[in-house]
Backbone as numpy.savetxt, mean C-alpha at the origin, in Angstrom:
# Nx Ny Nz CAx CAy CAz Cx Cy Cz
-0.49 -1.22 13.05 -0.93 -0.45 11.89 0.28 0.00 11.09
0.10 -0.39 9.62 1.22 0.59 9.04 1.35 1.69 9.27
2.69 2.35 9.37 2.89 3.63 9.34 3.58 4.50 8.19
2.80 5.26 7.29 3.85 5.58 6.40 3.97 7.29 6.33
5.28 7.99 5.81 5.26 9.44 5.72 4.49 10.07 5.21
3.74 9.08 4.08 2.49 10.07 3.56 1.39 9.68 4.72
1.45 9.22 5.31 -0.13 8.97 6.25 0.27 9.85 7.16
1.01 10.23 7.56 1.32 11.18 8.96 1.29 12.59 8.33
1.85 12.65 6.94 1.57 14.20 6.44 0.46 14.40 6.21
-1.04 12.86 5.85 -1.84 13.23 5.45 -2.52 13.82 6.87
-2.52 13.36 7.50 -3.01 13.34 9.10 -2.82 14.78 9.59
-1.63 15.26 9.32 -1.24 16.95 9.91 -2.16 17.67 8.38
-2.07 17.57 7.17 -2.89 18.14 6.48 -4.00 18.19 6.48
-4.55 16.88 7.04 -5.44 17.28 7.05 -6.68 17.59 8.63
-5.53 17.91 9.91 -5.91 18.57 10.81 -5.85 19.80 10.24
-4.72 20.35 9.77 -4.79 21.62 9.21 -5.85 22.67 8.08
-6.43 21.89 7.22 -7.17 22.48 6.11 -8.11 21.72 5.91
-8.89 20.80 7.09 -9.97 20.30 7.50 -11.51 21.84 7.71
-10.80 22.68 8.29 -11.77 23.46 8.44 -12.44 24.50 7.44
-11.68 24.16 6.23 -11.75 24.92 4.98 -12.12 24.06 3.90
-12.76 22.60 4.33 -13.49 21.91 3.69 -12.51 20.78 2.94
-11.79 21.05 3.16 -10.17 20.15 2.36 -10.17 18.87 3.20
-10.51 17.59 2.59 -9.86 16.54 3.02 -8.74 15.98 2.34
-7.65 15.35 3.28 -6.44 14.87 2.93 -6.16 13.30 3.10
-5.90 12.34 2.06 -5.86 10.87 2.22 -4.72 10.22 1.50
-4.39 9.26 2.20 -3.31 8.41 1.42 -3.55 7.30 1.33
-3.79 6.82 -0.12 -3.77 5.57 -0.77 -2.08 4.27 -0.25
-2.21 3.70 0.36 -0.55 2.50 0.61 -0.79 1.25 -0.54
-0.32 1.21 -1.53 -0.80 0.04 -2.10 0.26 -1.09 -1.89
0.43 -1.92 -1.92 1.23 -3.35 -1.72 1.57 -3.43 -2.99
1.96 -4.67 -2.96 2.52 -5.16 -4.69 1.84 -5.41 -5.45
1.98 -4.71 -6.64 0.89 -4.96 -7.34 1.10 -5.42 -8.37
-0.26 -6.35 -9.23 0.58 -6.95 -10.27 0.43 -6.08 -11.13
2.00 -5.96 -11.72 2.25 -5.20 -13.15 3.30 -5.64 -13.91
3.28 -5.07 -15.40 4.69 -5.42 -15.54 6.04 -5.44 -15.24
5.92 -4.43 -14.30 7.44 -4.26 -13.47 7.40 -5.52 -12.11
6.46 -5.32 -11.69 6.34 -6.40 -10.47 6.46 -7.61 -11.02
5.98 -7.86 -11.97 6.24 -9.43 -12.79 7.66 -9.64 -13.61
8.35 -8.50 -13.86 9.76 -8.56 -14.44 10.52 -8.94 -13.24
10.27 -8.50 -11.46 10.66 -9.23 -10.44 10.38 -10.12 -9.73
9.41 -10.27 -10.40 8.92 -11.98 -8.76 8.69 -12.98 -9.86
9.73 -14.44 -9.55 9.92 -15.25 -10.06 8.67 -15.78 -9.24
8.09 -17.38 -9.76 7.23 -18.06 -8.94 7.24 -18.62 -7.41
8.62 -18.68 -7.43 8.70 -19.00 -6.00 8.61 -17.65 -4.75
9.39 -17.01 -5.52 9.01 -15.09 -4.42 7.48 -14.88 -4.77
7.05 -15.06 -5.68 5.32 -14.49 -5.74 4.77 -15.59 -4.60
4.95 -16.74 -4.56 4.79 -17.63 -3.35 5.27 -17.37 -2.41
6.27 -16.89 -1.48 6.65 -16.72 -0.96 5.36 -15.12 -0.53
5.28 -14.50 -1.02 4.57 -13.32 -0.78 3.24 -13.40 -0.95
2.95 -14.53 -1.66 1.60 -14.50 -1.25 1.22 -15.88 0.03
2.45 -16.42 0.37 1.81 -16.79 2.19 1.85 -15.80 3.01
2.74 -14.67 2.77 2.89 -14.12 3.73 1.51 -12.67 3.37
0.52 -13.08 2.55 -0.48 -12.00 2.59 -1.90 -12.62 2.89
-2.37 -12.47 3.78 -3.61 -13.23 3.76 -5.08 -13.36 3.03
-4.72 -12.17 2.23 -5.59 -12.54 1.07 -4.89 -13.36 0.13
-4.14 -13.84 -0.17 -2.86 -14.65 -0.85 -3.44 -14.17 -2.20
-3.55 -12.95 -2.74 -3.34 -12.29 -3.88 -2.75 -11.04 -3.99
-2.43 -10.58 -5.42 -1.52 -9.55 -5.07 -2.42 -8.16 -5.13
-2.08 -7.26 -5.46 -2.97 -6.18 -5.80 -2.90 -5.88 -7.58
-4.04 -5.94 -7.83 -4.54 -5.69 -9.05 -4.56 -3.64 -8.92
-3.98 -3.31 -9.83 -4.28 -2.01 -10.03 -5.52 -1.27 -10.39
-6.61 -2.24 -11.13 -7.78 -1.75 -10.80 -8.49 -1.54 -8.91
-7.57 -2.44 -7.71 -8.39 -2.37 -6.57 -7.98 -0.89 -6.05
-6.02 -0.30 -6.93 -5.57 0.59 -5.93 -6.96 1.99 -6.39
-7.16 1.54 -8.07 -8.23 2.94 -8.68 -9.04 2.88 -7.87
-10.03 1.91 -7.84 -11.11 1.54 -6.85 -10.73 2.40 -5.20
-10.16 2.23 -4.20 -10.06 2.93 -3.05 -9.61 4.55 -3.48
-9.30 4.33 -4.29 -8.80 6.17 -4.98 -10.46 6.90 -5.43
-10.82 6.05 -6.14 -12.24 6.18 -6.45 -13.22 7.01 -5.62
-13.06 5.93 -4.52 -13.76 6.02 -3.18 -13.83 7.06 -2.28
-12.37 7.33 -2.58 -11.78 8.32 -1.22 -12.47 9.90 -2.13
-12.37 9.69 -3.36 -12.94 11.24 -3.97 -14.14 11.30 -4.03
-15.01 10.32 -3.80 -16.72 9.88 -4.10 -17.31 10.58 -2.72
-18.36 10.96 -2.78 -19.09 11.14 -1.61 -19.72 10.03 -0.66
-19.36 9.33 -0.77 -19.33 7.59 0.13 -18.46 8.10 1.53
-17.34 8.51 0.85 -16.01 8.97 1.85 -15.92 10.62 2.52
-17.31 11.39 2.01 -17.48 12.79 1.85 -16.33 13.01 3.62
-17.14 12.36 4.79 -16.31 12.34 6.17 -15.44 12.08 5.98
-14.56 11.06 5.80 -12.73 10.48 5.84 -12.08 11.93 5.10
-11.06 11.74 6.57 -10.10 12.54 5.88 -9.01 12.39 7.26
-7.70 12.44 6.44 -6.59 12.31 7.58 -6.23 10.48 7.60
-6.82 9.72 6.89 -7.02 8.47 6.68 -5.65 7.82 5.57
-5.03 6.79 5.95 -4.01 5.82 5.25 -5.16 4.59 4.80
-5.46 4.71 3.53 -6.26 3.21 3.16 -5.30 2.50 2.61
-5.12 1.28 3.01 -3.76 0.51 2.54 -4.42 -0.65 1.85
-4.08 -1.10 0.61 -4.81 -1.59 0.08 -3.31 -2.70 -0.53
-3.69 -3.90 0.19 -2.34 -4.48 0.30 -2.46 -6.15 0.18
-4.22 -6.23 0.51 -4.29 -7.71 0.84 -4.47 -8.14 2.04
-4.01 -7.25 3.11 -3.80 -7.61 4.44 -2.47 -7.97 4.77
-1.08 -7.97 3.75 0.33 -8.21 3.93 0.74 -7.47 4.89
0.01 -6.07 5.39 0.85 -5.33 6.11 0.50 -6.03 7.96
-0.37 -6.76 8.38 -0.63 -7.39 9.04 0.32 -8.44 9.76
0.43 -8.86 8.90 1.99 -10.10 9.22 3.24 -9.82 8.50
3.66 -9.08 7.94 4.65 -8.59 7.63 4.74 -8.89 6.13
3.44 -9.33 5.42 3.66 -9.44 4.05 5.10 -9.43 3.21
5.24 -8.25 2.09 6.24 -7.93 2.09 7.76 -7.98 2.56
7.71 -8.12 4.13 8.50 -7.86 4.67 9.85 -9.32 4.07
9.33 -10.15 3.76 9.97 -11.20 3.38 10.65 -11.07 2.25
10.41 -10.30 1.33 11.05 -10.13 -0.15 12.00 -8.97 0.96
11.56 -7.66 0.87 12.56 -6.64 1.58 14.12 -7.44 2.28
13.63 -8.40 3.11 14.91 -8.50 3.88 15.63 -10.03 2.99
14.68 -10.81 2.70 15.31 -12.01 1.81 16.05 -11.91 0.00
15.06 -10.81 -0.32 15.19 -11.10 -1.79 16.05 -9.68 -2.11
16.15 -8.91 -1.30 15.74 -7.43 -1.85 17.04 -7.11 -2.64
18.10 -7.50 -2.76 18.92 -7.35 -3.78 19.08 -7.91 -5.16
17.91 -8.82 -5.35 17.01 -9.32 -6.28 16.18 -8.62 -7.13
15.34 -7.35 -6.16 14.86 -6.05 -6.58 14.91 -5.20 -6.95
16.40 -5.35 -6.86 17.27 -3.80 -7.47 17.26 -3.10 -6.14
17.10 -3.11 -4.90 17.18 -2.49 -4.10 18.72 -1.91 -3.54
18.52 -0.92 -2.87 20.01 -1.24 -2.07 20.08 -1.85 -0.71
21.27 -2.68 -0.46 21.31 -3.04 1.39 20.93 -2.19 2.01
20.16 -2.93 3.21 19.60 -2.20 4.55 21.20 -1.64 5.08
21.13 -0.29 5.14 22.51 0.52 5.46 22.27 0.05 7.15
């Protein structure tokens, strides 16, 4: 399972202010297509990332509204303390993980210190 700092803060927040009716959730979105994501992934890295996602698409920013949607709708009234990762399924096989360690100075990133 992914693990991220907002899912573990959501998790203690929302053990904490669960009993006062407060639910706490974190949206993980993957790459999504935008104009910034498309100013970085040439055709061959968008290939490259989409074998490594098994929905072999990227995330559309209408899917991240959609689970955001959800999580405030009364569908979700129970969830709380919940990471919905909305990614494609990349976080599964390491999606991503292939640009991070192959491309990532490509990204503007900095080296893995």
């Amino acid at each position: 399972m992914l693990e991220t700092a907002g899912a573990t803060g959501a998790r203690k927040a929302a053990a904490e202010y669960g009993h006062h009716g407060i639910r706490v959730n974190v949206v993980t979105p993957g790459w999504t297509r935008a104009p910034h994501t498309n100013e970085r992934l040439d055709v061959r890295d968008e290939a490259l990332l989409l074998d490594s996602t098994p929905l072999r698409e990227l995330v559309e920013p209408r899917d991240i509204a959609d689970a955001v949607a959800w999580l405030v709708g009364e569908d979700s009234r129970h969830v709380t303390g919940a990471d919905v990762v909305v990614d494609g399924g990349a976080h599964l096989i390491g999606g991503a993980a292939a640009l991070r360690t192959t491309y990532r100075h490509r990204l503007g990133m900095p080296p893995h210190g």
